[in-house]
Amino acid sequence: MKLTIVAFLILGTFLQKVQSDDAGKCDTSTCLIENNCRCSMLEGPLTLEETPQLIVLAFASAAKEDIYQKIWSPLVMARKNPDGEFISANFYINHEYSDYQIVHDLAVNGFEIGVHSVTNTVDQEYWRNATEELLEQEFGDQRKIMAKFANIPADKIRGTLTPQLQLNGDSSTTAFAKQGFTYDNSWPSKTHLYPYTLDYASGQDCTLGTKCPTQSYPGFWVAPIIDLQGQDGDVCATIFGCFRNSSE
């Protein structure tokens, strides 16, 4: 199997219709990738032998000098894909403590820049119960802040990753779509789903305590976080979560 390290990058078009009624079952004959639509399914367009292993590197935090020097730079600047090009990564940035010169430099070097909210509040209930208005402020305002201080065109900041991976169902997705985002990377999955759009009902598992979208959002993409398995055998959605009980 080929190994290609890539970052998820959706060149989504502007959502003409932010949301509609409850999504229906997806029809693969009408939901076509050339129309910015894809059903949530395990099947890909290639045979198993032709399918590369896709590894998405995604970082979600403030852009700070110590994190950049100790973690981000060693991981992404010293590695290349088999074709000789530098690997890619997604950086979801929150406002507090961020050095926007670092954010600007990452964007200039071709890395995908997304939004991790303004406050990055650690309280899960804050995000799980957030209103649509609050979420528009948290994510829409951070997009504006980054566009100004990191000198990145706002339309190049397309993706979201919510703190603690806590979605509030349709309130979250509606807020993201209204603010001009075209994909979200906050939804863990037990199954190996490819990225898909929310034109139709999602087949992705909705874990206990999680609120998942049920309405239709034409052209809005979901980049599922495929669950990992930690050293103790427990399922985890992040590297940090896999080593939460480790002293290393």
PDB file of C-alpha atoms in Angstrom, residues 47-241:
ATOM      1  CA  THR A  47      -9.552  -0.416  -5.719  1.00  0.00           C
ATOM      2  CA  LEU A  48      -7.933  -1.517  -2.459  1.00  0.00           C
ATOM      3  CA  GLU A  49      -4.599  -2.038  -4.227  1.00  0.00           C
ATOM      4  CA  GLU A  50      -4.708   1.461  -5.723  1.00  0.00           C
ATOM      5  CA  THR A  51      -5.813   3.223  -2.550  1.00  0.00           C
ATOM      6  CA  PRO A  52      -3.058   5.146  -0.731  1.00  0.00           C
ATOM      7  CA  GLN A  53      -2.926   5.343   3.028  1.00  0.00           C
ATOM      8  CA  LEU A  54      -3.980   8.878   3.890  1.00  0.00           C
ATOM      9  CA  ILE A  55      -2.627  10.316   7.119  1.00  0.00           C
ATOM     10  CA  VAL A  56      -4.039  13.657   8.172  1.00  0.00           C
ATOM     11  CA  LEU A  57      -1.901  15.732  10.509  1.00  0.00           C
ATOM     12  CA  ALA A  58      -4.128  18.172  12.376  1.00  0.00           C
ATOM     13  CA  PHE A  59      -3.044  20.444  15.222  1.00  0.00           C
ATOM     14  CA  ALA A  60      -5.478  22.423  17.365  1.00  0.00           C
ATOM     15  CA  SER A  61      -4.095  25.034  19.752  1.00  0.00           C
ATOM     16  CA  ALA A  62      -2.750  28.540  20.032  1.00  0.00           C
ATOM     17  CA  ALA A  63       0.197  29.262  17.749  1.00  0.00           C
ATOM     18  CA  LYS A  64       2.986  29.740  20.284  1.00  0.00           C
ATOM     19  CA  GLU A  65       6.736  29.847  19.762  1.00  0.00           C
ATOM     20  CA  ASP A  66       7.509  26.927  22.089  1.00  0.00           C
ATOM     21  CA  ILE A  67       4.882  24.677  20.483  1.00  0.00           C
ATOM     22  CA  TYR A  68       6.111  25.625  17.020  1.00  0.00           C
ATOM     23  CA  GLN A  69       9.775  24.940  17.826  1.00  0.00           C
ATOM     24  CA  LYS A  70       9.292  21.746  19.865  1.00  0.00           C
ATOM     25  CA  ILE A  71       6.392  20.056  18.071  1.00  0.00           C
ATOM     26  CA  TRP A  72       5.101  21.577  14.855  1.00  0.00           C
ATOM     27  CA  SER A  73       8.366  22.341  13.085  1.00  0.00           C
ATOM     28  CA  PRO A  74      10.075  18.965  13.799  1.00  0.00           C
ATOM     29  CA  LEU A  75       6.980  17.084  12.655  1.00  0.00           C
ATOM     30  CA  VAL A  76       6.164  18.911   9.430  1.00  0.00           C
ATOM     31  CA  MET A  77       9.278  20.747   8.265  1.00  0.00           C
ATOM     32  CA  ALA A  78      11.631  17.754   8.280  1.00  0.00           C
ATOM     33  CA  ARG A  79       9.431  15.323   6.349  1.00  0.00           C
ATOM     34  CA  LYS A  80       8.539  14.887   2.700  1.00  0.00           C
ATOM     35  CA  ASN A  81       6.060  12.843   0.699  1.00  0.00           C
ATOM     36  CA  PRO A  82       7.321  10.120  -1.674  1.00  0.00           C
ATOM     37  CA  ASP A  83       7.051  12.630  -4.518  1.00  0.00           C
ATOM     38  CA  GLY A  84       9.630  14.847  -2.808  1.00  0.00           C
ATOM     39  CA  GLU A  85       7.188  17.551  -1.781  1.00  0.00           C
ATOM     40  CA  PHE A  86       6.891  18.683   1.816  1.00  0.00           C
ATOM     41  CA  ILE A  87       4.105  17.030   3.758  1.00  0.00           C
ATOM     42  CA  SER A  88       1.012  19.041   4.581  1.00  0.00           C
ATOM     43  CA  ALA A  89      -0.858  19.643   7.804  1.00  0.00           C
ATOM     44  CA  ASN A  90      -3.908  21.438   9.122  1.00  0.00           C
ATOM     45  CA  PHE A  91      -3.526  24.005  11.897  1.00  0.00           C
ATOM     46  CA  TYR A  92      -6.696  24.992  13.752  1.00  0.00           C
ATOM     47  CA  ILE A  93      -5.882  28.142  15.705  1.00  0.00           C
ATOM     48  CA  ASN A  94      -7.541  29.754  18.716  1.00  0.00           C
ATOM     49  CA  HIS A  95      -6.917  33.378  19.654  1.00  0.00           C
ATOM     50  CA  GLU A  96      -5.551  33.514  23.196  1.00  0.00           C
ATOM     51  CA  TYR A  97      -1.710  33.405  23.303  1.00  0.00           C
ATOM     52  CA  SER A  98      -1.411  33.031  19.518  1.00  0.00           C
ATOM     53  CA  ASP A  99       1.515  34.598  17.682  1.00  0.00           C
ATOM     54  CA  TYR A 100      -0.009  35.594  14.353  1.00  0.00           C
ATOM     55  CA  GLN A 101       3.368  35.880  12.669  1.00  0.00           C
ATOM     56  CA  ILE A 102       3.662  32.105  13.112  1.00  0.00           C
ATOM     57  CA  VAL A 103       0.167  31.654  11.657  1.00  0.00           C
ATOM     58  CA  HIS A 104       1.081  33.849   8.683  1.00  0.00           C
ATOM     59  CA  ASP A 105       4.313  31.921   8.071  1.00  0.00           C
ATOM     60  CA  LEU A 106       2.467  28.587   8.160  1.00  0.00           C
ATOM     61  CA  ALA A 107      -0.026  29.846   5.591  1.00  0.00           C
ATOM     62  CA  VAL A 108       2.724  31.212   3.334  1.00  0.00           C
ATOM     63  CA  ASN A 109       4.393  27.784   3.420  1.00  0.00           C
ATOM     64  CA  GLY A 110       1.220  26.176   2.122  1.00  0.00           C
ATOM     65  CA  PHE A 111      -0.276  24.738   5.284  1.00  0.00           C
ATOM     66  CA  GLU A 112      -4.036  24.735   5.778  1.00  0.00           C
ATOM     67  CA  ILE A 113      -5.190  27.207   8.432  1.00  0.00           C
ATOM     68  CA  GLY A 114      -8.523  26.655  10.187  1.00  0.00           C
ATOM     69  CA  VAL A 115     -10.385  27.944  13.231  1.00  0.00           C
ATOM     70  CA  HIS A 116     -10.377  26.482  16.757  1.00  0.00           C
ATOM     71  CA  SER A 117     -12.546  29.290  18.249  1.00  0.00           C
ATOM     72  CA  VAL A 118     -11.650  32.544  19.971  1.00  0.00           C
ATOM     73  CA  THR A 119     -11.629  31.402  23.606  1.00  0.00           C
ATOM     74  CA  ASN A 120     -10.842  27.652  23.438  1.00  0.00           C
ATOM     75  CA  THR A 121     -12.873  27.256  26.638  1.00  0.00           C
ATOM     76  CA  VAL A 122     -12.113  23.891  28.281  1.00  0.00           C
ATOM     77  CA  ASP A 123     -15.641  23.370  29.643  1.00  0.00           C
ATOM     78  CA  GLN A 124     -17.286  20.726  27.447  1.00  0.00           C
ATOM     79  CA  GLU A 125     -20.791  21.877  28.390  1.00  0.00           C
ATOM     80  CA  TYR A 126     -19.977  25.343  27.041  1.00  0.00           C
ATOM     81  CA  TRP A 127     -19.600  23.917  23.535  1.00  0.00           C
ATOM     82  CA  ARG A 128     -22.166  21.139  23.829  1.00  0.00           C
ATOM     83  CA  ASN A 129     -24.901  23.631  24.735  1.00  0.00           C
ATOM     84  CA  ALA A 130     -23.658  26.704  22.846  1.00  0.00           C
ATOM     85  CA  THR A 131     -26.232  28.682  20.913  1.00  0.00           C
ATOM     86  CA  GLU A 132     -25.915  29.295  17.215  1.00  0.00           C
ATOM     87  CA  GLU A 133     -25.220  32.979  17.929  1.00  0.00           C
ATOM     88  CA  LEU A 134     -22.402  32.174  20.364  1.00  0.00           C
ATOM     89  CA  LEU A 135     -20.820  29.728  17.933  1.00  0.00           C
ATOM     90  CA  GLU A 136     -20.946  32.282  15.132  1.00  0.00           C
ATOM     91  CA  GLN A 137     -19.068  34.683  17.394  1.00  0.00           C
ATOM     92  CA  GLU A 138     -16.496  32.107  18.520  1.00  0.00           C
ATOM     93  CA  PHE A 139     -15.655  30.872  15.038  1.00  0.00           C
ATOM     94  CA  GLY A 140     -16.634  33.752  12.786  1.00  0.00           C
ATOM     95  CA  ASP A 141     -14.798  36.315  14.914  1.00  0.00           C
ATOM     96  CA  GLN A 142     -11.668  34.166  15.083  1.00  0.00           C
ATOM     97  CA  ARG A 143     -11.702  33.900  11.314  1.00  0.00           C
ATOM     98  CA  LYS A 144     -11.804  37.707  11.097  1.00  0.00           C
ATOM     99  CA  ILE A 145      -9.008  38.033  13.680  1.00  0.00           C
ATOM    100  CA  MET A 146      -6.742  35.659  11.757  1.00  0.00           C
ATOM    101  CA  ALA A 147      -7.536  37.309   8.442  1.00  0.00           C
ATOM    102  CA  LYS A 148      -6.455  40.658   9.881  1.00  0.00           C
ATOM    103  CA  PHE A 149      -3.485  39.824  12.099  1.00  0.00           C
ATOM    104  CA  ALA A 150      -2.075  36.855  10.150  1.00  0.00           C
ATOM    105  CA  ASN A 151      -2.795  38.596   6.833  1.00  0.00           C
ATOM    106  CA  ILE A 152      -4.628  35.600   5.374  1.00  0.00           C
ATOM    107  CA  PRO A 153      -7.583  36.098   3.006  1.00  0.00           C
ATOM    108  CA  ALA A 154     -10.730  35.149   4.912  1.00  0.00           C
ATOM    109  CA  ASP A 155     -11.921  32.927   2.068  1.00  0.00           C
ATOM    110  CA  LYS A 156      -8.769  30.817   2.500  1.00  0.00           C
ATOM    111  CA  ILE A 157      -9.769  29.984   6.092  1.00  0.00           C
ATOM    112  CA  ARG A 158     -12.304  27.268   5.382  1.00  0.00           C
ATOM    113  CA  GLY A 159     -12.304  24.692   8.185  1.00  0.00           C
ATOM    114  CA  THR A 160     -13.314  24.343  11.829  1.00  0.00           C
ATOM    115  CA  LEU A 161     -12.375  22.082  14.703  1.00  0.00           C
ATOM    116  CA  THR A 162     -14.378  22.693  17.864  1.00  0.00           C
ATOM    117  CA  PRO A 163     -12.665  22.552  21.300  1.00  0.00           C
ATOM    118  CA  GLN A 164     -12.990  19.238  23.153  1.00  0.00           C
ATOM    119  CA  LEU A 165     -14.557  17.885  19.927  1.00  0.00           C
ATOM    120  CA  GLN A 166     -17.926  18.967  21.331  1.00  0.00           C
ATOM    121  CA  LEU A 167     -20.512  19.657  18.650  1.00  0.00           C
ATOM    122  CA  ASN A 168     -23.993  20.987  19.360  1.00  0.00           C
ATOM    123  CA  GLY A 169     -25.640  19.281  16.427  1.00  0.00           C
ATOM    124  CA  ASP A 170     -27.341  21.543  13.924  1.00  0.00           C
ATOM    125  CA  SER A 171     -26.527  24.668  15.952  1.00  0.00           C
ATOM    126  CA  SER A 172     -22.813  24.088  15.300  1.00  0.00           C
ATOM    127  CA  THR A 173     -23.110  23.201  11.629  1.00  0.00           C
ATOM    128  CA  THR A 174     -25.521  26.043  10.893  1.00  0.00           C
ATOM    129  CA  ALA A 175     -23.183  28.532  12.584  1.00  0.00           C
ATOM    130  CA  PHE A 176     -20.167  27.243  10.650  1.00  0.00           C
ATOM    131  CA  ALA A 177     -21.982  27.362   7.316  1.00  0.00           C
ATOM    132  CA  LYS A 178     -23.417  30.830   7.948  1.00  0.00           C
ATOM    133  CA  GLN A 179     -19.933  32.147   8.682  1.00  0.00           C
ATOM    134  CA  GLY A 180     -18.647  30.878   5.339  1.00  0.00           C
ATOM    135  CA  PHE A 181     -16.782  27.745   6.432  1.00  0.00           C
ATOM    136  CA  THR A 182     -16.960  24.787   4.068  1.00  0.00           C
ATOM    137  CA  TYR A 183     -15.854  21.852   6.240  1.00  0.00           C
ATOM    138  CA  ASP A 184     -15.646  20.670   9.844  1.00  0.00           C
ATOM    139  CA  ASN A 185     -13.109  18.315  11.413  1.00  0.00           C
ATOM    140  CA  SER A 186     -14.696  17.746  14.852  1.00  0.00           C
ATOM    141  CA  TRP A 187     -16.654  14.498  14.504  1.00  0.00           C
ATOM    142  CA  PRO A 188     -14.953  11.249  15.692  1.00  0.00           C
ATOM    143  CA  SER A 189     -15.853   8.021  13.893  1.00  0.00           C
ATOM    144  CA  LYS A 190     -15.426   4.354  14.750  1.00  0.00           C
ATOM    145  CA  THR A 191     -15.622   3.447  11.061  1.00  0.00           C
ATOM    146  CA  HIS A 192     -13.160   4.400   8.333  1.00  0.00           C
ATOM    147  CA  LEU A 193     -15.324   6.901   6.498  1.00  0.00           C
ATOM    148  CA  TYR A 194     -14.042   9.086   3.699  1.00  0.00           C
ATOM    149  CA  PRO A 195     -14.872  12.819   3.807  1.00  0.00           C
ATOM    150  CA  TYR A 196     -18.464  13.488   2.766  1.00  0.00           C
ATOM    151  CA  THR A 197     -20.990  16.302   2.511  1.00  0.00           C
ATOM    152  CA  LEU A 198     -24.119  16.920   4.550  1.00  0.00           C
ATOM    153  CA  ASP A 199     -26.413  17.307   1.540  1.00  0.00           C
ATOM    154  CA  TYR A 200     -28.014  14.097   2.777  1.00  0.00           C
ATOM    155  CA  ALA A 201     -28.297  12.211   6.066  1.00  0.00           C
ATOM    156  CA  SER A 202     -24.978  11.154   7.552  1.00  0.00           C
ATOM    157  CA  GLY A 203     -24.291   7.483   8.178  1.00  0.00           C
ATOM    158  CA  GLN A 204     -21.565   8.318  10.681  1.00  0.00           C
ATOM    159  CA  ASP A 205     -21.936   7.015  14.225  1.00  0.00           C
ATOM    160  CA  CYS A 206     -23.011   9.586  16.814  1.00  0.00           C
ATOM    161  CA  THR A 207     -21.394   8.631  20.117  1.00  0.00           C
ATOM    162  CA  LEU A 208     -23.187   8.783  23.454  1.00  0.00           C
ATOM    163  CA  GLY A 209     -23.441  12.342  24.737  1.00  0.00           C
ATOM    164  CA  THR A 210     -22.659  13.861  21.337  1.00  0.00           C
ATOM    165  CA  LYS A 211     -25.101  16.019  19.388  1.00  0.00           C
ATOM    166  CA  CYS A 212     -24.803  15.440  15.648  1.00  0.00           C
ATOM    167  CA  PRO A 213     -26.411  17.364  12.758  1.00  0.00           C
ATOM    168  CA  THR A 214     -29.549  15.911  11.194  1.00  0.00           C
ATOM    169  CA  GLN A 215     -30.534  18.618   8.714  1.00  0.00           C
ATOM    170  CA  SER A 216     -29.283  19.109   5.158  1.00  0.00           C
ATOM    171  CA  TYR A 217     -26.349  21.467   4.479  1.00  0.00           C
ATOM    172  CA  PRO A 218     -25.660  21.390   0.734  1.00  0.00           C
ATOM    173  CA  GLY A 219     -21.947  21.490  -0.051  1.00  0.00           C
ATOM    174  CA  PHE A 220     -20.772  21.450   3.577  1.00  0.00           C
ATOM    175  CA  TRP A 221     -18.126  18.783   4.173  1.00  0.00           C
ATOM    176  CA  VAL A 222     -17.355  16.581   7.168  1.00  0.00           C
ATOM    177  CA  ALA A 223     -13.790  15.326   7.605  1.00  0.00           C
ATOM    178  CA  PRO A 224     -14.305  12.444  10.070  1.00  0.00           C
ATOM    179  CA  ILE A 225     -11.722  11.869  12.797  1.00  0.00           C
ATOM    180  CA  ILE A 226     -11.028   8.140  12.588  1.00  0.00           C
ATOM    181  CA  ASP A 227     -10.656   6.709  16.098  1.00  0.00           C
ATOM    182  CA  LEU A 228      -7.255   5.468  17.229  1.00  0.00           C
ATOM    183  CA  GLN A 229      -6.417   2.819  19.815  1.00  0.00           C
ATOM    184  CA  GLY A 230      -4.235   3.757  22.774  1.00  0.00           C
ATOM    185  CA  GLN A 231      -1.607   1.663  24.539  1.00  0.00           C
ATOM    186  CA  ASP A 232      -4.208   0.425  27.031  1.00  0.00           C
ATOM    187  CA  GLY A 233      -6.547  -0.641  24.252  1.00  0.00           C
ATOM    188  CA  ASP A 234      -8.999   2.190  24.800  1.00  0.00           C
ATOM    189  CA  VAL A 235     -10.392   4.101  21.839  1.00  0.00           C
ATOM    190  CA  CYS A 236      -9.170   7.686  21.486  1.00  0.00           C
ATOM    191  CA  ALA A 237      -9.799  10.452  18.972  1.00  0.00           C
ATOM    192  CA  THR A 238      -6.526  12.352  19.512  1.00  0.00           C
ATOM    193  CA  ILE A 239      -2.883  11.450  20.165  1.00  0.00           C
ATOM    194  CA  PHE A 240      -3.094  13.298  23.483  1.00  0.00           C
ATOM    195  CA  GLY A 241      -6.112  11.206  24.441  1.00  0.00           C
TER     196      GLY A 241
END
